[in-house]
Short mmCIF file of N, CA and C in Angstrom, two decimals:
data_model
loop_
_atom_site.label_atom_id
_atom_site.label_comp_id
_atom_site.label_asym_id
_atom_site.label_seq_id
_atom_site.Cartn_x
_atom_site.Cartn_y
_atom_site.Cartn_z
N PRO A 303 58.58 153.68 47.87
CA PRO A 303 57.70 153.73 46.80
C PRO A 303 58.04 152.76 45.69
N ARG A 304 57.06 152.34 44.95
CA ARG A 304 57.25 151.41 43.87
C ARG A 304 58.08 152.01 42.76
N GLY A 305 58.90 151.16 42.19
CA GLY A 305 59.70 151.60 41.07
C GLY A 305 61.01 152.23 41.45
N ARG A 306 61.22 152.48 42.75
CA ARG A 306 62.43 153.07 43.21
C ARG A 306 63.52 152.00 43.47
N PHE A 307 64.74 152.31 43.10
CA PHE A 307 65.81 151.32 43.23
C PHE A 307 66.24 151.18 44.71
N ASN A 308 66.25 149.99 45.21
CA ASN A 308 66.67 149.71 46.53
C ASN A 308 67.94 148.90 46.49
N PRO A 309 69.11 149.47 46.73
CA PRO A 309 70.38 148.79 46.58
C PRO A 309 70.46 147.60 47.58
N THR A 310 69.96 147.72 48.80
CA THR A 310 70.05 146.60 49.71
C THR A 310 69.25 145.39 49.18
N ARG A 311 68.07 145.60 48.66
CA ARG A 311 67.28 144.55 48.14
C ARG A 311 67.99 143.89 46.94
N PHE A 312 68.55 144.69 46.07
CA PHE A 312 69.26 144.23 44.88
C PHE A 312 70.43 143.32 45.30
N ILE A 313 71.25 143.76 46.28
CA ILE A 313 72.37 142.99 46.71
C ILE A 313 72.02 141.69 47.34
N CYS A 314 70.93 141.75 48.16
CA CYS A 314 70.47 140.51 48.79
C CYS A 314 69.96 139.50 47.71
N ARG A 315 69.29 139.99 46.69
CA ARG A 315 68.83 139.03 45.62
C ARG A 315 70.05 138.52 44.86
N ALA A 316 70.98 139.32 44.58
CA ALA A 316 72.20 138.87 43.87
C ALA A 316 72.98 137.87 44.70
N MET A 317 73.04 138.13 45.99
CA MET A 317 73.80 137.21 46.85
C MET A 317 73.08 135.87 46.96
N HIS A 318 71.72 135.90 47.04
CA HIS A 318 70.98 134.65 47.07
C HIS A 318 71.18 133.89 45.77
N ARG A 319 71.19 134.60 44.70
CA ARG A 319 71.40 133.93 43.37
C ARG A 319 72.77 133.35 43.30
N ALA A 320 73.75 134.05 43.81
CA ALA A 320 75.13 133.54 43.82
C ALA A 320 75.27 132.34 44.70
N VAL A 321 74.61 132.36 45.88
CA VAL A 321 74.65 131.28 46.78
C VAL A 321 73.95 130.04 46.15
N ASP A 322 72.83 130.30 45.50
CA ASP A 322 72.10 129.20 44.89
C ASP A 322 72.97 128.52 43.79
N VAL A 323 73.68 129.36 42.98
CA VAL A 323 74.51 128.81 41.92
C VAL A 323 75.67 127.97 42.50
N ALA A 324 76.24 128.54 43.65
CA ALA A 324 77.41 127.87 44.27
C ALA A 324 76.90 126.50 44.81
N MET A 325 75.70 126.49 45.38
CA MET A 325 75.14 125.27 46.00
C MET A 325 74.84 124.27 44.87
N TRP A 326 74.31 124.75 43.76
CA TRP A 326 74.05 123.93 42.67
C TRP A 326 75.33 123.28 42.06
N ALA A 327 76.34 124.09 41.94
CA ALA A 327 77.57 123.60 41.42
C ALA A 327 78.23 122.54 42.34
N ARG A 328 78.18 122.80 43.65
CA ARG A 328 78.68 121.77 44.61
C ARG A 328 77.94 120.42 44.46
N GLN A 329 76.59 120.61 44.35
CA GLN A 329 75.82 119.36 44.17
C GLN A 329 76.13 118.57 42.95
N ILE A 330 76.25 119.33 41.81
CA ILE A 330 76.64 118.68 40.53
C ILE A 330 77.97 117.96 40.69
N ASN A 331 78.98 118.65 41.25
CA ASN A 331 80.27 118.05 41.44
C ASN A 331 80.28 116.89 42.43
N ALA A 332 79.43 117.01 43.44
CA ALA A 332 79.34 115.88 44.42
C ALA A 332 78.76 114.64 43.78
N ASN A 333 77.84 114.87 42.88
CA ASN A 333 77.26 113.65 42.17
C ASN A 333 78.05 113.17 41.03
N ARG A 334 78.80 114.02 40.35
CA ARG A 334 79.56 113.66 39.18
C ARG A 334 80.93 113.15 39.43
N TRP A 335 81.61 113.73 40.41
CA TRP A 335 83.08 113.48 40.59
C TRP A 335 83.27 112.69 41.91
N ILE A 336 82.68 111.49 42.03
CA ILE A 336 82.98 110.71 43.21
C ILE A 336 84.28 109.94 42.98
N HIS A 337 85.25 110.15 43.87
CA HIS A 337 86.52 109.45 43.74
C HIS A 337 86.38 107.98 44.28
N MET A 338 86.74 107.08 43.54
CA MET A 338 86.75 105.69 44.05
C MET A 338 88.19 105.27 44.09
N PHE A 339 88.63 104.67 45.18
CA PHE A 339 89.97 104.21 45.34
C PHE A 339 90.22 102.99 44.42
N SER A 340 91.31 102.85 43.77
CA SER A 340 91.69 101.63 42.99
C SER A 340 92.28 100.63 43.97
N ARG A 341 92.41 99.42 43.52
CA ARG A 341 92.96 98.35 44.34
C ARG A 341 94.37 98.70 44.74
N GLU A 342 95.17 99.29 43.78
CA GLU A 342 96.54 99.65 44.08
C GLU A 342 96.61 100.75 45.21
N GLU A 343 95.72 101.76 45.08
CA GLU A 343 95.69 102.78 46.06
C GLU A 343 95.28 102.25 47.43
N ALA A 344 94.38 101.29 47.45
CA ALA A 344 93.91 100.66 48.65
C ALA A 344 95.06 99.89 49.33
N ILE A 345 95.83 99.10 48.54
CA ILE A 345 96.94 98.33 49.07
C ILE A 345 97.94 99.32 49.61
N LYS A 346 98.23 100.39 48.93
CA LYS A 346 99.25 101.34 49.42
C LYS A 346 98.77 101.93 50.81
N ARG A 347 97.47 102.26 50.89
CA ARG A 347 96.96 102.80 52.17
C ARG A 347 97.04 101.81 53.28
N ILE A 348 96.64 100.54 52.97
CA ILE A 348 96.70 99.47 53.97
C ILE A 348 98.12 99.25 54.45
N GLU A 349 99.05 99.20 53.43
CA GLU A 349 100.49 98.92 53.87
C GLU A 349 101.07 100.15 54.63
N GLU A 350 100.60 101.34 54.39
CA GLU A 350 100.99 102.48 55.24
C GLU A 350 100.46 102.26 56.66
N HIS A 351 99.22 101.82 56.69
CA HIS A 351 98.61 101.58 58.04
C HIS A 351 99.29 100.41 58.78
N LEU A 352 99.70 99.39 58.03
CA LEU A 352 100.40 98.29 58.61
C LEU A 352 101.80 98.73 59.11
N THR A 353 102.43 99.59 58.40
CA THR A 353 103.76 100.11 58.82
C THR A 353 103.72 100.71 60.24
N VAL A 354 102.64 101.49 60.48
CA VAL A 354 102.48 102.07 61.79
C VAL A 354 102.15 101.01 62.85
N GLN A 355 101.28 99.98 62.52
CA GLN A 355 100.93 99.01 63.44
C GLN A 355 102.12 97.97 63.67
N ALA A 356 102.97 97.79 62.71
CA ALA A 356 103.98 96.75 62.81
C ALA A 356 105.05 97.04 63.78
N ASP A 357 105.23 98.30 64.14
CA ASP A 357 106.25 98.75 65.13
C ASP A 357 107.63 98.17 64.78
N GLY A 358 108.07 98.45 63.54
CA GLY A 358 109.44 98.06 63.14
C GLY A 358 109.47 96.79 62.26
N ASP A 359 108.53 95.93 62.38
CA ASP A 359 108.50 94.74 61.56
C ASP A 359 108.00 95.09 60.14
N ASP A 360 108.25 94.21 59.23
CA ASP A 360 107.86 94.41 57.78
C ASP A 360 106.62 93.59 57.46
N TRP A 361 105.46 94.21 57.54
CA TRP A 361 104.17 93.49 57.28
C TRP A 361 103.73 93.92 55.87
N ILE A 362 103.23 92.97 55.10
CA ILE A 362 102.77 93.25 53.76
C ILE A 362 101.38 92.55 53.49
N VAL A 363 100.71 93.05 52.51
CA VAL A 363 99.41 92.46 52.13
C VAL A 363 99.69 91.19 51.32
N VAL A 364 98.89 90.16 51.63
CA VAL A 364 98.95 88.91 50.89
C VAL A 364 97.93 88.97 49.75
N GLY A 365 98.39 89.39 48.59
CA GLY A 365 97.50 89.69 47.44
C GLY A 365 96.64 88.54 47.02
N SER A 366 97.18 87.31 47.10
CA SER A 366 96.41 86.17 46.59
C SER A 366 95.22 85.85 47.50
N GLN A 367 95.17 86.33 48.77
CA GLN A 367 94.04 86.09 49.67
C GLN A 367 93.01 87.23 49.69
N THR A 368 93.28 88.32 48.93
CA THR A 368 92.37 89.49 48.98
C THR A 368 91.01 89.09 48.44
N ILE A 369 89.96 89.54 49.13
CA ILE A 369 88.61 89.33 48.71
C ILE A 369 87.98 90.70 48.25
N GLU A 370 87.46 90.63 47.05
CA GLU A 370 86.83 91.93 46.48
C GLU A 370 85.30 91.84 46.63
N ARG A 371 84.76 92.92 47.08
CA ARG A 371 83.26 93.04 47.23
C ARG A 371 82.92 94.41 46.61
N ALA A 372 81.59 94.67 46.56
CA ALA A 372 81.06 95.90 46.05
C ALA A 372 81.57 97.09 46.81
N PHE A 373 81.73 96.97 48.14
CA PHE A 373 82.14 98.09 48.99
C PHE A 373 83.67 98.35 48.93
N GLY A 374 84.41 97.36 48.45
CA GLY A 374 85.84 97.49 48.40
C GLY A 374 86.56 96.13 48.53
N TRP A 375 87.51 96.01 49.41
CA TRP A 375 88.27 94.81 49.54
C TRP A 375 88.51 94.39 51.03
N VAL A 376 88.86 93.17 51.18
CA VAL A 376 89.22 92.64 52.47
C VAL A 376 90.70 92.18 52.28
N PHE A 377 91.59 92.77 52.99
CA PHE A 377 93.02 92.48 52.83
C PHE A 377 93.58 91.70 54.00
N PHE A 378 94.25 90.65 53.67
CA PHE A 378 94.96 89.81 54.68
C PHE A 378 96.43 90.21 54.60
N TYR A 379 97.13 90.01 55.69
CA TYR A 379 98.55 90.45 55.74
C TYR A 379 99.37 89.49 56.61
N ASN A 380 100.65 89.51 56.43
CA ASN A 380 101.58 88.81 57.26
C ASN A 380 103.00 89.44 57.08
N THR A 381 103.94 88.82 57.70
CA THR A 381 105.35 89.38 57.59
C THR A 381 105.93 89.08 56.22
N ARG A 382 106.73 90.01 55.72
CA ARG A 382 107.42 89.74 54.48
C ARG A 382 108.28 88.53 54.55
N GLU A 383 108.93 88.29 55.69
CA GLU A 383 109.78 87.05 55.85
C GLU A 383 109.03 85.76 55.74
N PHE A 384 107.79 85.74 56.21
CA PHE A 384 106.97 84.58 56.05
C PHE A 384 106.41 84.41 54.70
N ILE A 385 105.90 85.48 54.07
CA ILE A 385 105.27 85.41 52.75
C ILE A 385 106.31 85.08 51.67
N GLU A 386 107.41 85.78 51.70
CA GLU A 386 108.42 85.61 50.64
C GLU A 386 109.43 84.46 50.93
N GLY A 387 109.68 84.18 52.18
CA GLY A 387 110.70 83.21 52.52
C GLY A 387 110.19 81.92 53.14
N GLY A 388 108.92 81.95 53.55
CA GLY A 388 108.39 80.75 54.13
C GLY A 388 108.83 80.39 55.56
N ASN A 389 109.39 81.39 56.24
CA ASN A 389 109.89 81.19 57.62
C ASN A 389 108.71 81.18 58.58
N PHE A 390 108.32 79.96 59.07
CA PHE A 390 107.16 79.90 59.91
C PHE A 390 107.39 80.56 61.28
N SER A 391 108.58 80.75 61.70
CA SER A 391 108.83 81.41 63.00
C SER A 391 108.55 82.91 62.88
N ALA A 392 108.44 83.42 61.61
CA ALA A 392 108.14 84.83 61.38
C ALA A 392 106.64 85.04 61.12
N CYS A 393 105.89 84.00 61.10
CA CYS A 393 104.42 84.06 60.76
C CYS A 393 103.64 84.76 61.96
N LEU A 394 102.74 85.67 61.62
CA LEU A 394 101.96 86.35 62.57
C LEU A 394 100.77 85.44 63.01
N ALA A 395 100.36 85.62 64.23
CA ALA A 395 99.18 84.87 64.74
C ALA A 395 98.16 85.85 65.25
N GLY A 396 96.93 85.63 64.96
CA GLY A 396 95.87 86.55 65.43
C GLY A 396 95.78 87.88 64.63
N ASN A 397 96.32 87.86 63.45
CA ASN A 397 96.27 89.08 62.66
C ASN A 397 94.95 89.12 61.80
N SER A 398 94.08 89.91 62.32
CA SER A 398 92.74 90.04 61.75
C SER A 398 92.81 90.88 60.44
N PRO A 399 92.13 90.46 59.39
CA PRO A 399 92.10 91.14 58.14
C PRO A 399 91.50 92.54 58.23
N TYR A 400 91.81 93.40 57.23
CA TYR A 400 91.25 94.79 57.20
C TYR A 400 90.29 94.88 56.07
N ILE A 401 89.24 95.59 56.29
CA ILE A 401 88.27 95.97 55.27
C ILE A 401 88.62 97.38 54.79
N PHE A 402 88.73 97.54 53.47
CA PHE A 402 88.96 98.91 52.90
C PHE A 402 87.78 99.29 52.06
N ASN A 403 87.21 100.43 52.34
CA ASN A 403 86.06 100.97 51.66
C ASN A 403 86.53 101.71 50.50
N ARG A 404 86.23 101.31 49.24
CA ARG A 404 86.71 101.97 48.06
C ARG A 404 86.09 103.36 47.82
N PHE A 405 84.96 103.68 48.45
CA PHE A 405 84.28 104.96 48.26
C PHE A 405 84.73 105.97 49.30
N THR A 406 85.06 105.55 50.50
CA THR A 406 85.38 106.49 51.57
C THR A 406 86.86 106.43 51.95
N GLY A 407 87.53 105.37 51.65
CA GLY A 407 88.93 105.16 52.06
C GLY A 407 89.05 104.71 53.49
N ALA A 408 87.90 104.38 54.14
CA ALA A 408 87.94 103.92 55.50
C ALA A 408 88.58 102.51 55.61
N ILE A 409 89.33 102.41 56.71
CA ILE A 409 89.96 101.11 57.04
C ILE A 409 89.42 100.59 58.29
N VAL A 410 88.83 99.33 58.21
CA VAL A 410 88.16 98.81 59.36
C VAL A 410 88.83 97.45 59.70
N CYS A 411 89.23 97.27 60.94
CA CYS A 411 89.85 96.02 61.43
C CYS A 411 88.69 95.06 61.63
N THR A 412 88.77 93.80 61.22
CA THR A 412 87.75 92.82 61.48
C THR A 412 88.03 92.13 62.74
N GLY A 413 88.13 90.83 62.75
CA GLY A 413 88.41 90.05 63.96
C GLY A 413 88.83 88.62 63.64
N THR A 414 89.09 87.87 64.61
CA THR A 414 89.54 86.49 64.41
C THR A 414 88.64 85.45 65.08
N ALA A 415 87.67 85.90 65.82
CA ALA A 415 86.78 85.03 66.57
C ALA A 415 85.84 84.25 65.64
N TYR A 416 85.45 84.81 64.51
CA TYR A 416 84.56 84.22 63.55
C TYR A 416 85.22 84.15 62.16
N PRO A 417 84.61 83.32 61.27
CA PRO A 417 85.11 83.26 59.92
C PRO A 417 84.95 84.70 59.28
N ILE A 418 85.81 84.99 58.31
CA ILE A 418 85.84 86.38 57.72
C ILE A 418 84.51 86.71 57.07
N GLU A 419 83.74 85.69 56.57
CA GLU A 419 82.39 86.03 55.97
C GLU A 419 81.50 86.66 56.98
N HIS A 420 81.63 86.29 58.32
CA HIS A 420 80.76 86.88 59.30
C HIS A 420 81.04 88.39 59.41
N TYR A 421 82.29 88.75 59.36
CA TYR A 421 82.67 90.20 59.45
C TYR A 421 82.27 90.97 58.26
N ILE A 422 82.35 90.32 57.08
CA ILE A 422 81.96 90.94 55.79
C ILE A 422 80.50 91.22 55.79
N HIS A 423 79.67 90.20 56.20
CA HIS A 423 78.30 90.44 56.22
C HIS A 423 77.84 91.47 57.27
N GLU A 424 78.52 91.49 58.40
CA GLU A 424 78.28 92.52 59.35
C GLU A 424 78.58 93.91 58.83
N TYR A 425 79.70 94.07 58.18
CA TYR A 425 80.08 95.32 57.59
C TYR A 425 79.07 95.73 56.50
N GLU A 426 78.71 94.81 55.65
CA GLU A 426 77.72 95.13 54.57
C GLU A 426 76.31 95.54 55.17
N ALA A 427 75.97 94.94 56.25
CA ALA A 427 74.66 95.27 56.91
C ALA A 427 74.65 96.66 57.56
N THR A 428 75.79 97.06 58.03
CA THR A 428 75.88 98.36 58.76
C THR A 428 76.36 99.51 57.92
N ASN A 429 76.80 99.24 56.71
CA ASN A 429 77.35 100.30 55.80
C ASN A 429 76.67 100.26 54.43
N LYS A 430 75.39 100.40 54.43
CA LYS A 430 74.62 100.41 53.19
C LYS A 430 74.55 101.85 52.69
N GLY A 431 74.85 101.96 51.31
CA GLY A 431 74.76 103.21 50.61
C GLY A 431 74.87 104.41 51.39
#
């Protein structure tokens, strides 16, 4: 009958309202609090990745060769011995640069078959917004 209190209906409405508020809050936070990685954070992440790949060698990012783009950075690397000491026998060959996405933290290995601009354009074309 009309006018009678139905606790099940009340709880359902309250739960929907709570769910709507929670969804709204998540949406606001998702739009407002997007974390972007800084260059320093990106270098740290890349060097951690290089430590795993280096298998005991000491590989570091060559800061002077870093390329910055809207999506993030392209990092080049080599051995510490070559970069700091100039020892050509310690120089890496075939070491393809890494792309670091400042929005997602993704690390993507490029290649050495083409100039780096080819890989950058390819990445930009496949990773739009």
